[in-house]
Amino acid sequence: MKWKHFEQHDDQNGKPVEETPQERMRSRMTEHLTEQLAMATALVEGRPYAATRTVTKKNEDGSTVTVERDKRLRPWYWHDLSGKWFLELRYANTVLSLAKDQNAIEIGTKDKLVPTIQTVIEAVNAGELDAAMNAALASRKKPGKAA
């Protein structure tokens, strides 16, 4: 796993430059949307998609080995019985509220799925969904204190 906020370095002293919380929030959302884009592209092309992640585990002899495992991804898109496709955006395990009483984007046909996700990625990078992502973070339950 790469830590994106440590990849950039200051040219003067070589220390890592940390991302701001807003940049980190946008980069996480962009990563998840890129995974959804790959899944949607595979769906439109009619081929299977399997994302993998790297896991470190111990072998029978006790040595540590890195192994690639399948990653469980849930699609953020679906279709209804009439064939209309929809896309919901999720952040912090919460569905984003895009407008009042609206939490999904109606796409129409399956062919428009990939361009719609690309447009959403551009909107996230431009900061247009920052308010919705901040609201999703604020709505999460705070962990309680141990008694």
PDB file of C-alpha atoms in Angstrom:
ATOM      1  CA  MET A   1       0.000   0.000   0.000  1.00  0.00           C
ATOM      2  CA  LYS A   2       1.331   3.418  -0.871  1.00  0.00           C
ATOM      3  CA  TRP A   3       0.812   6.388   1.351  1.00  0.00           C
ATOM      4  CA  LYS A   4       0.143   9.165  -1.108  1.00  0.00           C
ATOM      5  CA  HIS A   5       0.654  11.986   1.362  1.00  0.00           C
ATOM      6  CA  PHE A   6       4.279  10.882   1.862  1.00  0.00           C
ATOM      7  CA  GLU A   7       5.167  10.516  -1.821  1.00  0.00           C
ATOM      8  CA  GLN A   8       5.682  14.223  -2.439  1.00  0.00           C
ATOM      9  CA  HIS A   9       8.862  15.789  -1.105  1.00  0.00           C
ATOM     10  CA  ASP A  10       9.866  19.362  -0.508  1.00  0.00           C
ATOM     11  CA  ASP A  11      12.651  20.277  -2.938  1.00  0.00           C
ATOM     12  CA  GLN A  12      14.633  22.286  -0.390  1.00  0.00           C
ATOM     13  CA  ASN A  13      15.135  19.804   2.440  1.00  0.00           C
ATOM     14  CA  GLY A  14      13.706  16.520   1.135  1.00  0.00           C
ATOM     15  CA  LYS A  15      11.093  16.213   3.874  1.00  0.00           C
ATOM     16  CA  PRO A  16       7.719  14.764   2.893  1.00  0.00           C
ATOM     17  CA  VAL A  17       4.960  17.272   2.241  1.00  0.00           C
ATOM     18  CA  GLU A  18       1.699  16.203   3.841  1.00  0.00           C
ATOM     19  CA  GLU A  19      -1.631  16.663   2.131  1.00  0.00           C
ATOM     20  CA  THR A  20      -4.248  18.863   3.672  1.00  0.00           C
ATOM     21  CA  PRO A  21      -7.333  17.069   5.001  1.00  0.00           C
ATOM     22  CA  GLN A  22      -9.321  18.301   1.978  1.00  0.00           C
ATOM     23  CA  GLU A  23      -6.711  16.961  -0.463  1.00  0.00           C
ATOM     24  CA  ARG A  24      -6.592  13.635   1.380  1.00  0.00           C
ATOM     25  CA  MET A  25     -10.380  13.401   1.294  1.00  0.00           C
ATOM     26  CA  ARG A  26     -10.429  14.096  -2.445  1.00  0.00           C
ATOM     27  CA  SER A  27      -7.625  11.633  -3.186  1.00  0.00           C
ATOM     28  CA  ARG A  28      -9.372   8.843  -1.238  1.00  0.00           C
ATOM     29  CA  MET A  29     -12.625   9.501  -3.079  1.00  0.00           C
ATOM     30  CA  THR A  30     -10.782   9.575  -6.409  1.00  0.00           C
ATOM     31  CA  GLU A  31      -9.116   6.231  -5.619  1.00  0.00           C
ATOM     32  CA  HIS A  32     -12.482   4.621  -4.877  1.00  0.00           C
ATOM     33  CA  LEU A  33     -14.058   6.153  -7.971  1.00  0.00           C
ATOM     34  CA  THR A  34     -11.160   4.882 -10.090  1.00  0.00           C
ATOM     35  CA  GLU A  35     -11.878   1.362  -8.826  1.00  0.00           C
ATOM     36  CA  GLN A  36     -15.552   1.841  -9.674  1.00  0.00           C
ATOM     37  CA  LEU A  37     -14.525   3.113 -13.118  1.00  0.00           C
ATOM     38  CA  ALA A  38     -12.477  -0.031 -13.748  1.00  0.00           C
ATOM     39  CA  MET A  39     -15.407  -2.205 -12.636  1.00  0.00           C
ATOM     40  CA  ALA A  40     -17.835  -0.283 -14.840  1.00  0.00           C
ATOM     41  CA  THR A  41     -15.498  -0.460 -17.841  1.00  0.00           C
ATOM     42  CA  ALA A  42     -15.264  -4.223 -17.447  1.00  0.00           C
ATOM     43  CA  LEU A  43     -19.054  -4.446 -17.139  1.00  0.00           C
ATOM     44  CA  VAL A  44     -19.630  -2.434 -20.321  1.00  0.00           C
ATOM     45  CA  GLU A  45     -17.018  -4.466 -22.209  1.00  0.00           C
ATOM     46  CA  GLY A  46     -18.540  -7.713 -20.931  1.00  0.00           C
ATOM     47  CA  ARG A  47     -15.447  -9.056 -19.200  1.00  0.00           C
ATOM     48  CA  PRO A  48     -14.950 -10.041 -15.556  1.00  0.00           C
ATOM     49  CA  TYR A  49     -13.138  -7.716 -13.166  1.00  0.00           C
ATOM     50  CA  ALA A  50     -11.178  -8.790 -10.109  1.00  0.00           C
ATOM     51  CA  ALA A  51      -9.299  -6.228  -8.037  1.00  0.00           C
ATOM     52  CA  THR A  52      -6.414  -7.514  -5.940  1.00  0.00           C
ATOM     53  CA  ARG A  53      -4.665  -6.329  -2.814  1.00  0.00           C
ATOM     54  CA  THR A  54      -1.319  -7.310  -1.335  1.00  0.00           C
ATOM     55  CA  VAL A  55      -1.396  -9.183   1.977  1.00  0.00           C
ATOM     56  CA  THR A  56       1.543 -10.231   4.145  1.00  0.00           C
ATOM     57  CA  LYS A  57       1.113 -13.564   5.901  1.00  0.00           C
ATOM     58  CA  LYS A  58       3.222 -16.269   7.515  1.00  0.00           C
ATOM     59  CA  ASN A  59       4.069 -19.451   5.648  1.00  0.00           C
ATOM     60  CA  GLU A  60       4.092 -22.959   7.134  1.00  0.00           C
ATOM     61  CA  ASP A  61       7.787 -22.599   7.918  1.00  0.00           C
ATOM     62  CA  GLY A  62       7.245 -19.268   9.736  1.00  0.00           C
ATOM     63  CA  SER A  63       8.611 -16.895   7.091  1.00  0.00           C
ATOM     64  CA  THR A  64       6.555 -13.922   5.964  1.00  0.00           C
ATOM     65  CA  VAL A  65       5.356 -13.906   2.381  1.00  0.00           C
ATOM     66  CA  THR A  66       3.465 -11.273   0.411  1.00  0.00           C
ATOM     67  CA  VAL A  67       0.476 -12.698  -1.418  1.00  0.00           C
ATOM     68  CA  GLU A  68      -2.106 -11.094  -3.678  1.00  0.00           C
ATOM     69  CA  ARG A  69      -5.706 -11.636  -2.612  1.00  0.00           C
ATOM     70  CA  ASP A  70      -8.961 -10.720  -4.290  1.00  0.00           C
ATOM     71  CA  LYS A  71     -10.404  -7.470  -3.044  1.00  0.00           C
ATOM     72  CA  ARG A  72     -14.105  -7.374  -2.234  1.00  0.00           C
ATOM     73  CA  LEU A  73     -15.641  -4.453  -4.063  1.00  0.00           C
ATOM     74  CA  ARG A  74     -19.284  -3.546  -4.136  1.00  0.00           C
ATOM     75  CA  PRO A  75     -20.468  -1.647  -7.175  1.00  0.00           C
ATOM     76  CA  TRP A  76     -21.882   1.793  -6.508  1.00  0.00           C
ATOM     77  CA  TYR A  77     -24.131   1.469  -9.560  1.00  0.00           C
ATOM     78  CA  TRP A  78     -27.233  -0.574 -10.247  1.00  0.00           C
ATOM     79  CA  HIS A  79     -30.242  -0.709 -12.568  1.00  0.00           C
ATOM     80  CA  ASP A  80     -33.945  -0.977 -11.936  1.00  0.00           C
ATOM     81  CA  LEU A  81     -36.473  -3.209 -13.685  1.00  0.00           C
ATOM     82  CA  SER A  82     -37.053  -0.682 -16.462  1.00  0.00           C
ATOM     83  CA  GLY A  83     -33.342  -0.683 -17.356  1.00  0.00           C
ATOM     84  CA  LYS A  84     -32.387   2.740 -15.953  1.00  0.00           C
ATOM     85  CA  TRP A  85     -28.937   2.833 -14.393  1.00  0.00           C
ATOM     86  CA  PHE A  86     -28.119   4.754 -11.226  1.00  0.00           C
ATOM     87  CA  LEU A  87     -24.895   5.701  -9.447  1.00  0.00           C
ATOM     88  CA  GLU A  88     -24.619   6.461  -5.750  1.00  0.00           C
ATOM     89  CA  LEU A  89     -21.495   8.000  -4.269  1.00  0.00           C
ATOM     90  CA  ARG A  90     -20.155   6.746  -0.967  1.00  0.00           C
ATOM     91  CA  TYR A  91     -17.639   8.273   1.419  1.00  0.00           C
ATOM     92  CA  ALA A  92     -16.805   7.191   4.972  1.00  0.00           C
ATOM     93  CA  ASN A  93     -19.169   4.225   4.576  1.00  0.00           C
ATOM     94  CA  THR A  94     -22.030   6.668   4.034  1.00  0.00           C
ATOM     95  CA  VAL A  95     -24.053   7.467   0.929  1.00  0.00           C
ATOM     96  CA  LEU A  96     -23.463  11.083  -0.100  1.00  0.00           C
ATOM     97  CA  SER A  97     -26.490  13.330  -0.228  1.00  0.00           C
ATOM     98  CA  LEU A  98     -26.136  15.178  -3.527  1.00  0.00           C
ATOM     99  CA  ALA A  99     -29.224  17.360  -3.132  1.00  0.00           C
ATOM    100  CA  LYS A 100     -32.224  17.447  -0.838  1.00  0.00           C
ATOM    101  CA  ASP A 101     -33.770  13.945  -0.868  1.00  0.00           C
ATOM    102  CA  GLN A 102     -31.420  12.872  -3.674  1.00  0.00           C
ATOM    103  CA  ASN A 103     -28.609  10.398  -3.066  1.00  0.00           C
ATOM    104  CA  ALA A 104     -28.146   8.848  -6.523  1.00  0.00           C
ATOM    105  CA  ILE A 105     -27.408  10.035 -10.041  1.00  0.00           C
ATOM    106  CA  GLU A 106     -29.749   8.746 -12.734  1.00  0.00           C
ATOM    107  CA  ILE A 107     -27.528   7.724 -15.630  1.00  0.00           C
ATOM    108  CA  GLY A 108     -29.956   6.222 -18.109  1.00  0.00           C
ATOM    109  CA  THR A 109     -28.265   3.510 -20.152  1.00  0.00           C
ATOM    110  CA  LYS A 110     -25.308   1.302 -19.281  1.00  0.00           C
ATOM    111  CA  ASP A 111     -23.225   2.962 -22.015  1.00  0.00           C
ATOM    112  CA  LYS A 112     -23.305   6.278 -20.116  1.00  0.00           C
ATOM    113  CA  LEU A 113     -21.945   4.712 -16.910  1.00  0.00           C
ATOM    114  CA  VAL A 114     -18.226   5.127 -17.662  1.00  0.00           C
ATOM    115  CA  PRO A 115     -18.432   8.775 -18.862  1.00  0.00           C
ATOM    116  CA  THR A 116     -20.569   9.639 -15.830  1.00  0.00           C
ATOM    117  CA  ILE A 117     -17.998   8.215 -13.408  1.00  0.00           C
ATOM    118  CA  GLN A 118     -15.250  10.129 -15.249  1.00  0.00           C
ATOM    119  CA  THR A 119     -17.273  13.331 -14.853  1.00  0.00           C
ATOM    120  CA  VAL A 120     -17.727  12.638 -11.136  1.00  0.00           C
ATOM    121  CA  ILE A 121     -13.953  12.127 -10.753  1.00  0.00           C
ATOM    122  CA  GLU A 122     -13.380  15.535 -12.365  1.00  0.00           C
ATOM    123  CA  ALA A 123     -15.965  17.080 -10.021  1.00  0.00           C
ATOM    124  CA  VAL A 124     -14.259  15.554  -6.968  1.00  0.00           C
ATOM    125  CA  ASN A 125     -10.857  16.847  -8.077  1.00  0.00           C
ATOM    126  CA  ALA A 126     -12.370  20.310  -8.606  1.00  0.00           C
ATOM    127  CA  GLY A 127     -13.771  20.259  -5.059  1.00  0.00           C
ATOM    128  CA  GLU A 128     -17.439  20.321  -6.049  1.00  0.00           C
ATOM    129  CA  LEU A 129     -18.345  17.464  -3.680  1.00  0.00           C
ATOM    130  CA  ASP A 130     -16.366  18.636  -0.635  1.00  0.00           C
ATOM    131  CA  ALA A 131     -19.489  19.798   1.219  1.00  0.00           C
ATOM    132  CA  ALA A 132     -21.243  16.459   0.697  1.00  0.00           C
ATOM    133  CA  MET A 133     -18.153  14.514   1.815  1.00  0.00           C
ATOM    134  CA  ASN A 134     -17.764  16.699   4.912  1.00  0.00           C
ATOM    135  CA  ALA A 135     -21.439  16.139   5.739  1.00  0.00           C
ATOM    136  CA  ALA A 136     -20.919  12.376   5.424  1.00  0.00           C
ATOM    137  CA  LEU A 137     -17.975  12.563   7.816  1.00  0.00           C
ATOM    138  CA  ALA A 138     -19.954  14.637  10.303  1.00  0.00           C
ATOM    139  CA  SER A 139     -22.920  12.268  10.227  1.00  0.00           C
ATOM    140  CA  ARG A 140     -20.853   9.276  11.299  1.00  0.00           C
ATOM    141  CA  LYS A 141     -21.316   8.201  14.880  1.00  0.00           C
ATOM    142  CA  LYS A 142     -18.457   9.163  17.120  1.00  0.00           C
ATOM    143  CA  PRO A 143     -16.931   6.308  19.098  1.00  0.00           C
ATOM    144  CA  GLY A 144     -18.098   6.287  22.699  1.00  0.00           C
ATOM    145  CA  LYS A 145     -15.782   6.436  25.653  1.00  0.00           C
ATOM    146  CA  ALA A 146     -15.089   3.240  27.548  1.00  0.00           C
ATOM    147  CA  ALA A 147     -16.735   3.181  30.957  1.00  0.00           C
TER     148      ALA A 147
END
